[in-house]
Coordinates of C-alpha atoms in Angstrom, one line a residue:
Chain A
X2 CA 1.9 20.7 43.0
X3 CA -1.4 22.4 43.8
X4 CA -2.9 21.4 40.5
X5 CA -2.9 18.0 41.6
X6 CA -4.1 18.2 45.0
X7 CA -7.0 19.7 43.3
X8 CA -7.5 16.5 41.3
X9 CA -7.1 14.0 44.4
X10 CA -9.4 16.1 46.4
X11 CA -11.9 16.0 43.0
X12 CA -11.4 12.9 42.9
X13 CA -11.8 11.6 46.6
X14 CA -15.2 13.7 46.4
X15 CA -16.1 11.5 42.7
X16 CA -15.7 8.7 44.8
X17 CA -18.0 9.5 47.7
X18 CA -20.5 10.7 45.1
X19 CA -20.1 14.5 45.2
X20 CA -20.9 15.0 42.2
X21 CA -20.3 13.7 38.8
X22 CA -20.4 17.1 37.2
X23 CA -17.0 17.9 38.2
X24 CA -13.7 19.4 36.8
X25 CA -11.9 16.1 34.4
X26 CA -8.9 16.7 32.7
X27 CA -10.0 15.3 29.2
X28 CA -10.6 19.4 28.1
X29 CA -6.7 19.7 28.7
X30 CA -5.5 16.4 27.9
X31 CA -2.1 17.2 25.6
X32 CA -2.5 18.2 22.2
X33 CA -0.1 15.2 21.1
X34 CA -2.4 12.6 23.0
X35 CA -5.6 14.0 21.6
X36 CA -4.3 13.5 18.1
X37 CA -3.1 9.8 18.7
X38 CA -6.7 9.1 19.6
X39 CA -8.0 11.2 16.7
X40 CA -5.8 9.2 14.4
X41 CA -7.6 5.9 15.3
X42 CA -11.2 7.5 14.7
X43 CA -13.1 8.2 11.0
X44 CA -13.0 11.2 9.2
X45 CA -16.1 12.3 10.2
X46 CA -16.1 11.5 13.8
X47 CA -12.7 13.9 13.5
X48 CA -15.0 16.9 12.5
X49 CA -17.4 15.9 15.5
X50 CA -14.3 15.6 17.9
X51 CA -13.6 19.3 17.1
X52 CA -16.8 20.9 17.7
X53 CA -16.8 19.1 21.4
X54 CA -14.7 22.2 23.1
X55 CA -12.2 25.0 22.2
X56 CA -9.6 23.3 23.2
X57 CA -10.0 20.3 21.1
X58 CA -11.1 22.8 18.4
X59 CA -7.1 23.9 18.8
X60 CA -5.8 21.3 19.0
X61 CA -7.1 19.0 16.3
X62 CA -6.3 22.2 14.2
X63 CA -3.0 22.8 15.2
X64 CA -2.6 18.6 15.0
X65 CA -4.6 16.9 11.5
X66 CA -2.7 16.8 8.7
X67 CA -5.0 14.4 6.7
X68 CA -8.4 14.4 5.8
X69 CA -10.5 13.3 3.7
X70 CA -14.3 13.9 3.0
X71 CA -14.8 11.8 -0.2
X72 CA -17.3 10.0 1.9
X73 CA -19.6 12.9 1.9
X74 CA -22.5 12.7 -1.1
X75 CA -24.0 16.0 -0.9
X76 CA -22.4 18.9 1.7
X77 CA -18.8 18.3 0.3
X78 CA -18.3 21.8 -0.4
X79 CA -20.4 23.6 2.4
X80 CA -18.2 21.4 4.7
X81 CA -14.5 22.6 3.0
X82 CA -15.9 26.0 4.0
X83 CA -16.4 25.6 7.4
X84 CA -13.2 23.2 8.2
X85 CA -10.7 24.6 5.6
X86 CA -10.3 27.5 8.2
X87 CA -10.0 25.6 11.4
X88 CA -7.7 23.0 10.2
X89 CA -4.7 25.3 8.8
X90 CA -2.0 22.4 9.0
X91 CA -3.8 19.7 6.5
X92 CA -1.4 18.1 4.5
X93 CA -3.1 15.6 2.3
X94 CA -7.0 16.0 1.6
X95 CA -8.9 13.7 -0.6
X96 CA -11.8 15.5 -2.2
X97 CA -12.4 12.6 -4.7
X98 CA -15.8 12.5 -5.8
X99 CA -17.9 9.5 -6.3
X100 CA -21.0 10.7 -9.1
X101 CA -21.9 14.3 -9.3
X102 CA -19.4 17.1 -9.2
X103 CA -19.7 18.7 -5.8
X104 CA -17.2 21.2 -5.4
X105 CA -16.7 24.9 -6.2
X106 CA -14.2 27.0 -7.1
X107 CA -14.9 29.2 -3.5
X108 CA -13.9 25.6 -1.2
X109 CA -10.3 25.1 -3.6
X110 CA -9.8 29.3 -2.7
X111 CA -10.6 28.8 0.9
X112 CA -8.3 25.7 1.0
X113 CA -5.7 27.4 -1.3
X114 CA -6.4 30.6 1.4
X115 CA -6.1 28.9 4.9
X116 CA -3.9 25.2 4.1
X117 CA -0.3 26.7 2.8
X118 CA 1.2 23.3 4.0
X119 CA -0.9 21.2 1.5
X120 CA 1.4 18.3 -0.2
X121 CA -1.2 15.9 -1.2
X122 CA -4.6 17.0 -3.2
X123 CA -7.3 15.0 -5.4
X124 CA -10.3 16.9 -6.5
X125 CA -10.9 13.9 -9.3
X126 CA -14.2 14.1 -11.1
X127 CA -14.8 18.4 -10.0
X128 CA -15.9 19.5 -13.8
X129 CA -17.6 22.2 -12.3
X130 CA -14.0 23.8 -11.4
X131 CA -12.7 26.5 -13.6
X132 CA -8.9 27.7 -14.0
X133 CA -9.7 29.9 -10.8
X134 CA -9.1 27.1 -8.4
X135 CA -5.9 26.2 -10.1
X136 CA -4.7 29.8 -10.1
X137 CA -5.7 29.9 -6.0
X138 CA -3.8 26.8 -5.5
X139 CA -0.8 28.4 -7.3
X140 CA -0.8 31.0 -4.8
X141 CA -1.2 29.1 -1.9
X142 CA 0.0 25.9 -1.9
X143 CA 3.6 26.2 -2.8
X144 CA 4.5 22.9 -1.1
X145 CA 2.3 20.8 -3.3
X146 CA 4.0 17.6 -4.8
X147 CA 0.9 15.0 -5.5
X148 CA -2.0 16.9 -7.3
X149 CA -5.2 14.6 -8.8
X150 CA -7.1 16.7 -11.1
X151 CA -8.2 13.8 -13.4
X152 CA -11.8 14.2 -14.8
X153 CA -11.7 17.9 -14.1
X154 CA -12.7 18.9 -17.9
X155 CA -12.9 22.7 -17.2
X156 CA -9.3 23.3 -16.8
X157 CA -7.6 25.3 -19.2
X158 CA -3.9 24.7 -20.4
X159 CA -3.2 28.5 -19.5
X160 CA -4.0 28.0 -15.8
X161 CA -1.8 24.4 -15.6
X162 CA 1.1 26.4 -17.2
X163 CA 0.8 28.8 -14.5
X164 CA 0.7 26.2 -12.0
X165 CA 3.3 24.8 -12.5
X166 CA 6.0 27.8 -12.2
X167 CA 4.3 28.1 -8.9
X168 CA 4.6 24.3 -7.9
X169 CA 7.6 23.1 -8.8
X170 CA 7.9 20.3 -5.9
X171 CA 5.6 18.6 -8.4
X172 CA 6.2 14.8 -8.0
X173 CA 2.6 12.6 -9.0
X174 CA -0.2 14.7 -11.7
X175 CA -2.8 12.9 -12.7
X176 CA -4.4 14.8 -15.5
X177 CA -6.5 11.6 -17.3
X178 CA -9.1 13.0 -19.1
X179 CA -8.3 16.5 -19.2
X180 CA -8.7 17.2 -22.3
X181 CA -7.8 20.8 -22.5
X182 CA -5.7 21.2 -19.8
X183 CA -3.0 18.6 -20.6
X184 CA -1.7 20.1 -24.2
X185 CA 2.0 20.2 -25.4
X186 CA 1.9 24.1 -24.1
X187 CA 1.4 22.7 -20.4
X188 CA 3.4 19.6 -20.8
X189 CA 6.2 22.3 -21.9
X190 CA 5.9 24.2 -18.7
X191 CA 5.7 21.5 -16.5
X192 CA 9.0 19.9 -18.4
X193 CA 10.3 23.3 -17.4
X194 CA 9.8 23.7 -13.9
X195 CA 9.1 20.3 -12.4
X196 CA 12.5 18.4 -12.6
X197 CA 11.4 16.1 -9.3
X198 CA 8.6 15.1 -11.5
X199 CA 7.5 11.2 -11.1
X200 CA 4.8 10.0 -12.2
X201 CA 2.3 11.2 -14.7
X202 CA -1.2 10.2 -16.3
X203 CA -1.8 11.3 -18.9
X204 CA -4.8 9.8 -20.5
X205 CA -7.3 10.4 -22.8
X206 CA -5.9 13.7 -23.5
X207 CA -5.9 13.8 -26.7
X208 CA -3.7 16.9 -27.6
X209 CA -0.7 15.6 -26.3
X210 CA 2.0 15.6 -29.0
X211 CA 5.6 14.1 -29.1
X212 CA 6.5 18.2 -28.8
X213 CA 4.6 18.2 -25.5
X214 CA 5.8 14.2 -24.5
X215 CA 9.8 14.9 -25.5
X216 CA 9.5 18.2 -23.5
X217 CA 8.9 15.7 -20.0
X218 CA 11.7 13.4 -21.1
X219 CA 14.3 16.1 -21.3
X220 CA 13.1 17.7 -18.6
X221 CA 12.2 15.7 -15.8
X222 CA 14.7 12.9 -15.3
X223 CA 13.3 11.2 -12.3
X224 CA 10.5 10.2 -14.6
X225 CA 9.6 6.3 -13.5
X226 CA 5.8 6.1 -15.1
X227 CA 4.2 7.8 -17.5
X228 CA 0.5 6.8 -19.3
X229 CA -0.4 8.0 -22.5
X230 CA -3.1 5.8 -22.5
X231 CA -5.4 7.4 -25.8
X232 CA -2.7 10.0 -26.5
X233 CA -3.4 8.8 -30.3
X234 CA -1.4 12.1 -32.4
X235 CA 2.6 10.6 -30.3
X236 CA 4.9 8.9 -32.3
X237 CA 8.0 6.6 -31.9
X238 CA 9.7 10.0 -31.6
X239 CA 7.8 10.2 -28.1
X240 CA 8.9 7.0 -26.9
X241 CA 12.4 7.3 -28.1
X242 CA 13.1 10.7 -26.3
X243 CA 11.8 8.9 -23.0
X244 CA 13.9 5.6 -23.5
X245 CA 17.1 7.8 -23.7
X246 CA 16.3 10.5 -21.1
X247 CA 14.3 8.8 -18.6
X248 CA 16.7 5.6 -17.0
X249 CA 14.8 4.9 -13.8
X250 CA 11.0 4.0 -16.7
X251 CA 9.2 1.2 -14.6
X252 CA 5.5 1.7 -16.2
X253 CA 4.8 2.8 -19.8
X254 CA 1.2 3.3 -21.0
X255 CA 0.7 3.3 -25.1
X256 CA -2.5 1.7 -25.4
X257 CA -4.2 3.1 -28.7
X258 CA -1.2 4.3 -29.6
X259 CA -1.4 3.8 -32.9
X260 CA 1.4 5.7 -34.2
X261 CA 4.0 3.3 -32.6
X262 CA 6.2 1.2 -34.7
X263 CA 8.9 -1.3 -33.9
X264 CA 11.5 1.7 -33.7
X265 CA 10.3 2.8 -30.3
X266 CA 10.7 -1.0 -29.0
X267 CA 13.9 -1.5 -30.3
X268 CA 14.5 2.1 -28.8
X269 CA 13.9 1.3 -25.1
X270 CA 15.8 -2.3 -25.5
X271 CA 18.8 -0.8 -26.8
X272 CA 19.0 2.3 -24.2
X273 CA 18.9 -0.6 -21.7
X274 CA 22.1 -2.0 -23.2
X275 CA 23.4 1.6 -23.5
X276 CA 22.6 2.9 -20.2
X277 CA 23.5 -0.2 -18.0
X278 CA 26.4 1.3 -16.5
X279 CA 24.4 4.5 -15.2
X280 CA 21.6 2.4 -14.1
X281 CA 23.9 -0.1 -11.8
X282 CA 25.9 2.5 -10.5
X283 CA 23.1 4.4 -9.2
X284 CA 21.3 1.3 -8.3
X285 CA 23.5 0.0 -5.6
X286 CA 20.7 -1.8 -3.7
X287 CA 18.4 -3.4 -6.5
X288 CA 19.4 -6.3 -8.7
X289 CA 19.7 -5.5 -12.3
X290 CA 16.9 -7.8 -12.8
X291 CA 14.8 -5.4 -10.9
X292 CA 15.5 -2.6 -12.7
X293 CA 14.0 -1.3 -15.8
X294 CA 10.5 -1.3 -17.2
X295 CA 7.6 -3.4 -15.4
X296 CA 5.1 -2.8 -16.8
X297 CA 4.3 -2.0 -20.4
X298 CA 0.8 -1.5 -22.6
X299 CA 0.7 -1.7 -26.4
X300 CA -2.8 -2.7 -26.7
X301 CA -4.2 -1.7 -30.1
X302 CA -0.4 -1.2 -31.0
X303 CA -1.4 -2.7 -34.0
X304 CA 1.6 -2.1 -36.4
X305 CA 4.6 -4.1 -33.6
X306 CA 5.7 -7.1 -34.4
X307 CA 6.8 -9.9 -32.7
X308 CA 10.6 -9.4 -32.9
X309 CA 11.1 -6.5 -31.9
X310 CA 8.5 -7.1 -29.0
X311 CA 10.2 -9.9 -28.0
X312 CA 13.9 -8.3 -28.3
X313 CA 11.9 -5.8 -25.3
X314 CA 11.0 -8.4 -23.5
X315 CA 14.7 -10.3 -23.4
X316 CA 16.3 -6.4 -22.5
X317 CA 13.6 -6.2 -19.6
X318 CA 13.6 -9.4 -17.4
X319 CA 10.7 -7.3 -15.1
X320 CA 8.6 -7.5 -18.1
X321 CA 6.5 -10.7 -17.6
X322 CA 3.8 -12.6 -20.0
X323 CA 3.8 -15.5 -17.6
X324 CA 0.3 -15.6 -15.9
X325 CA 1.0 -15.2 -12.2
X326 CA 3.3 -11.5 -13.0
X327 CA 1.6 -10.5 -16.2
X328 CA 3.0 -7.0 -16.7
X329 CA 3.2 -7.0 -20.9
X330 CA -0.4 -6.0 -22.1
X331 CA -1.1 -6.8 -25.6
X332 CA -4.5 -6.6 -26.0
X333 CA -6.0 -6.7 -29.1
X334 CA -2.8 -7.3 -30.8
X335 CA -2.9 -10.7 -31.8
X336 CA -0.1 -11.5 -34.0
X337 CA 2.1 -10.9 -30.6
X338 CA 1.0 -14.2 -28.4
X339 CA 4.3 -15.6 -29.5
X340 CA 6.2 -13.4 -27.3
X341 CA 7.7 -14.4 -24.1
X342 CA 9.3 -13.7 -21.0
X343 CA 12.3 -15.6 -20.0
X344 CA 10.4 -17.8 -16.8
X345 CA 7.3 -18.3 -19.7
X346 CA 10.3 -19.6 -21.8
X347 CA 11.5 -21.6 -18.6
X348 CA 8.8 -23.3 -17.7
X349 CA 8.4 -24.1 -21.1
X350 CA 11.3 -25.8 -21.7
X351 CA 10.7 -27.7 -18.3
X352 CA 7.4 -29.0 -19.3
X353 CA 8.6 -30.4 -22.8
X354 CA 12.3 -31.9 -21.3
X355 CA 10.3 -34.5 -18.8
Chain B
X17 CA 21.4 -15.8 42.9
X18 CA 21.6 -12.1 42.0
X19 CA 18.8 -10.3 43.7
X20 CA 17.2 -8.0 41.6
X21 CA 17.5 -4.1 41.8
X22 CA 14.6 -2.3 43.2
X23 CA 13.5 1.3 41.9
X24 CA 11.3 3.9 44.0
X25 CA 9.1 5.7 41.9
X26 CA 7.4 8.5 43.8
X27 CA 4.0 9.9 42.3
X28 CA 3.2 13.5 42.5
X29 CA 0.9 13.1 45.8
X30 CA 3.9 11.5 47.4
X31 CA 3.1 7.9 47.2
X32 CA 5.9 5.8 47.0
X33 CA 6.1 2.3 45.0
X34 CA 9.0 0.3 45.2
X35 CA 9.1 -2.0 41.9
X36 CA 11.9 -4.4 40.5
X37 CA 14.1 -2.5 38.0
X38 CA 12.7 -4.6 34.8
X39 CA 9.1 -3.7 35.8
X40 CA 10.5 -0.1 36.2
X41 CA 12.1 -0.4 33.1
X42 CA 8.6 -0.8 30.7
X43 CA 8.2 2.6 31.1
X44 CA 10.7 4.4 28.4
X45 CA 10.8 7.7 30.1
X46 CA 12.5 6.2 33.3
X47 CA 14.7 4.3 31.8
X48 CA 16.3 7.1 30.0
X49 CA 16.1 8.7 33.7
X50 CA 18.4 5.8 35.2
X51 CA 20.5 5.6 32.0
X52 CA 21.0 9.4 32.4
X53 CA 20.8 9.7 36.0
X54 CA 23.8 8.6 37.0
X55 CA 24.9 6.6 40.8
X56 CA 21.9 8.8 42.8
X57 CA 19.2 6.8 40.6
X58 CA 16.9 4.5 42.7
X59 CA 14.6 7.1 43.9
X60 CA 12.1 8.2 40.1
X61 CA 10.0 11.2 40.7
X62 CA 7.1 10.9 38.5
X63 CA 5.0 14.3 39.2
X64 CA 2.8 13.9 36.2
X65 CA 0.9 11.1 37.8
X66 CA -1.1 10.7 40.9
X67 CA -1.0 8.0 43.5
X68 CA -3.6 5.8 42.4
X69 CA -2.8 6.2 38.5
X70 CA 0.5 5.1 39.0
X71 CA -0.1 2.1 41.0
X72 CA -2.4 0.8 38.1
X73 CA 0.1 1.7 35.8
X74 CA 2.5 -0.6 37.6
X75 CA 0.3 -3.3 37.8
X76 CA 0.1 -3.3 33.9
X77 CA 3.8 -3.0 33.8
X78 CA 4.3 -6.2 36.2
X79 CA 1.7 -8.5 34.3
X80 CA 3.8 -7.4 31.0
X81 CA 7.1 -7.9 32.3
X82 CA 6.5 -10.9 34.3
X83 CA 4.1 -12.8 32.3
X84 CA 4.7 -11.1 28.6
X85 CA 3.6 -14.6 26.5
X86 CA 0.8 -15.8 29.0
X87 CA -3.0 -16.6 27.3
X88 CA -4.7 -14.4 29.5
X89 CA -3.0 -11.2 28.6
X90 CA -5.1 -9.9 26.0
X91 CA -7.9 -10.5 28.4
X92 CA -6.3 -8.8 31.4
X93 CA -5.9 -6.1 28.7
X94 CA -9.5 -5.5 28.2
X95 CA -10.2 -5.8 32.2
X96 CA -7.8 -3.3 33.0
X97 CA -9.4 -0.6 30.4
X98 CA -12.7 -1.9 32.1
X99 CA -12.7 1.9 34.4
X100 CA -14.7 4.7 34.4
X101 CA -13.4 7.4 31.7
X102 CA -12.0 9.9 34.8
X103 CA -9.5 6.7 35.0
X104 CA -9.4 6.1 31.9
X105 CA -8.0 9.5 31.1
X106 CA -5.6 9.1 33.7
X107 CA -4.1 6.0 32.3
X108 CA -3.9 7.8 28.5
X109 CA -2.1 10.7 30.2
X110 CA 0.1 8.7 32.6
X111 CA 1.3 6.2 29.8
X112 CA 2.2 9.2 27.2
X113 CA 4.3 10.8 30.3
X114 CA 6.1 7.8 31.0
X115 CA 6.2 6.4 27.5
X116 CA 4.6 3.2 28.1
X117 CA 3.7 2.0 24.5
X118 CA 1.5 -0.8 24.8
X119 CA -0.3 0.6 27.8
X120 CA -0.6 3.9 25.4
X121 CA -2.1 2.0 22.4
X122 CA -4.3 0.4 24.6
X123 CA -6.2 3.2 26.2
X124 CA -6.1 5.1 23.1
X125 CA -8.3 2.4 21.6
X126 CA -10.6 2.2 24.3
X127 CA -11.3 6.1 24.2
X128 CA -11.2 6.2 20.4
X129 CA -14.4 3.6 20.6
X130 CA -16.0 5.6 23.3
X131 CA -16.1 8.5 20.6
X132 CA -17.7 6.4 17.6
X133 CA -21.3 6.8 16.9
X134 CA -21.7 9.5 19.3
X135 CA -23.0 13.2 18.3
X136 CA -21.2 16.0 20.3
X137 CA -23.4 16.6 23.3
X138 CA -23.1 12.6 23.7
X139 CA -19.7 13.1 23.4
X140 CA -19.5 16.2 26.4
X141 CA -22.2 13.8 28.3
X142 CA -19.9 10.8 28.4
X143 CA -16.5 13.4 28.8
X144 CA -17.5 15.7 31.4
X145 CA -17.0 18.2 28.7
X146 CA -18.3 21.9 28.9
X147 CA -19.3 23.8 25.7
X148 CA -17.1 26.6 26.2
X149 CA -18.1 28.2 22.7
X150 CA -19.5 31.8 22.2
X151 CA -23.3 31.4 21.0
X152 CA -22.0 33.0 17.5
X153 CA -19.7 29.6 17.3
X154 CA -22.2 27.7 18.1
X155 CA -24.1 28.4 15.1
X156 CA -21.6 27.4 13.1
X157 CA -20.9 24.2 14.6
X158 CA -24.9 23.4 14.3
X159 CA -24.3 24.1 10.8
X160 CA -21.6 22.1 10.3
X161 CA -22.9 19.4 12.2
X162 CA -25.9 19.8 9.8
X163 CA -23.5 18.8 6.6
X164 CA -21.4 16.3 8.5
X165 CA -23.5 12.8 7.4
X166 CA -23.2 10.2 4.7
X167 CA -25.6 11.5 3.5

């Protein structure tokens, strides 16, 4: 192959000092072994590597799928511009800000322009963002399933309605602290179009209602956590649609919660009872003791008491107020120390039986 | 005593290397040739790689095969990487070809840390790259070079 007798005579002429300014192959080195040595180097070293030649321009962009420029304290936005454009294929970017709000709405548009394969996104802590990023990211990101807009005060409830009848692959939003964005109108929408939804944060937001709560249980069933840490105006009426409609509820957020009573806790230990066929069924794999809810906040749930607390924690055995697994947070509710989870009871009992 | 079975591997300049079949074997890409290859298999062409690279590369596949749990692998590891980066380069490419995984992690690493600290013309300098962009793309690179810091 002439190509390489060209590289043993290059090379036989390295040897003998011929010249060290001659033809290597690292320019055309395969676009799959570039990236496996692009992998193993820092974000920004990445964006060096691509400014070394055009081919390595091409080929990082036809190869990076992540990236993420939270690192960067002041050019954040200036630097979306120029790489949003080179690397079409990006899949998960983390635009996560650490103080001051860095982006514009232009760098979400050029992603939302040039980066149609986008699945992952968090632009937490951009309030300078205004419903025009969220409308360009309805256009062009169709694929997106794990959005992170938490902190982003700006956004408006219209423009997270229209999101979501664009991006229905939703799986993970987290929405804390956005106040006017996350309002039972959106929460509605999103119910609507967003069945594969998973996870959801939902905190601080403080016009989230049971309407807007009950609309995500009935409509997305694949619901496992949900935080509505702050969400003072839901009642039991929240927490009782999700107990019924959502069986795979691992992680529940209700602290400040006010509202809730001993009929949502009685609630979610009786659908355990009630739904314990469906669950094993589907749950082939998993012990029953696996299943259910792990992790539960009532803090400032100031009206529970401890029966019906306790009659939760005996229908959830991942539930846990033993130290090493804590997963029950009761803070601020004093009158409910008395409860326990069955290895707190346990090693109880061992204790006092020597 | 079974003698072991010998493979010719044949490098794209035409230099032939006769190896035991287990050291032949390290490489993924000719095993799946002698699984596939049927009775006529003792004879590997391997036209992605030159003479010299490929007798390297079977050096690394001996010490791995023969002596897989010795102490001194790690540090006959970091010798062998010990090349100039024309070699170097040689190795990455020859190991993706023939699907030689640790050799493959190996020289990744070494010419991932060649890249860290370094500014693009350091990294051309220590490459042998050219700058092959237009003058009107090199003003944007300056640019972007200009945002690309921690700070």
């Amino acid at each position: 192959m002439p190509g390489d007798e060209l590289n043993v005579c290059f090379k036989k002429l390295m040897v003998c000092g011929g010249g060290s300014r001659v033809i290597t192959d690292w320019k055309d080195i395969p676009m799959e072994l570039l990236m496996r040595i692009v992998c193993l180097l820092d974000d920004r070293t990445v964006i060096v590597a691509s400014g070394v030649c055009s081919g390595w321009r091409d080929a990082i962009g036809h190869g990076l799928t992540n990236l993420s420029l939270s690192w960067c304290t002041n050019n954040m936005n200036n630097l979306v511009l120029s790489l949003a454009p080179k690397f079409t294929k990006l899949r998960v970017i983390n635009l996560r800000q650490k103080e001051k709000p860095l982006l514009d709405d232009n760098a979400v548009e050029t992603i939302a322009n040039n980066c149609h394969d986008l699945e992952d996104l968090d632009l937490s802590k951009s309030f300078k963002l205004s419903d025009r990023s969220l409308r360009a990211l309805a256009w062009g990101c169709p694929n997106l399933s794990k959005l992170n807009i938490s902190g982003c005060s700006a956004f408006t409830d219209d423009a997270l309605e229209f999101l979501s009848s664009y991006c229905r692959n939703f799986k993970v939003l987290n929405l804390c602290g956005c106040v006017k964005a996350a309002t039972d109108k959106a929460l509605k929408a999103i119910g609507y179009n967003c069945r594969q939804l998973e996870s959801i944060n939902l905190g601080w937001c403080e016009g989230v209602g049971d309407v807007g709560v009950m609309s995500l249980a009935y409509g997305c069933p694949n619901l496992h956590a949900i935080d509505l840490c702050g969400c003072v105006f839901i009642t039991d009426e929240s927490v009782i649609a999700l107990a019924n409609n959502c069986l795979h509820l691992r992680s529940l957020g209700l602290y400040y919660c006010q509202n809730i009573t001993d009929r949502a806790m009685y609630a979610l230990a009786h659908s355990r009872v009630n739904n314990k066929h469906e669950v094993l069924w589907e749950s082939v794999k998993t012990r029953y003791e696996e299943e259910g809810l792990m992790n539960l906040n009532i803090s400032q749930c100031t009206a529970l008491t401890p029966p019906a607390v306790q009659a939760l924690c005996d229908s959830f055995p991942a539930l846990h107020t033993c130290p090493g697994r804590h997963s029950l947070i009761i803070s601020g509710c004093l009158n409910l120390t008395s409860v326990r989870c069955a290895c707190a009871f346990q090693s109880h009992r061992a204790l006092t039986q020597v | 005593m079974t003698s072991s079975k010998t493979i010719v591997l044949r490098s794209s300049d035409g230099a032939t290397f006769e190896v035991d079949e287990a050291v032949a074997l390290h490489s993924l890409m000719i095993k799946h040739r002698i699984e596939t290859g049927g009775a006529d298999s003792t004879t590997i062409d391997v036209p992605e790689v030159t003479g010299n690279t490929l007798s390297k590369v079977i050096e690394y596949c001996k010490k791995h095969v023969e002596a897989p749990n010795s102490d001194d692998l790690k540090s006959f590891d970091t010798d062998f990487v010990k090349v100039d980066q024309a070699v170097l380069c040689h190795l990455a490419k020859a190991s993706y070809y023939m699907n030689i995984k640790g050799l493959l992690d190996l020289s990744s690493k070494t010419i991932a840390d060649m890249f860290k600290g370094k500014t693009v013309e350091q990294i051309r300098e220590t490459f042998h790259i050219k700058n092959d962009f237009t003058p009107e793309e090199e003003e944007e690179l300056r640019k972007e070079n200009s945002w690309n810091l921690f700070v």
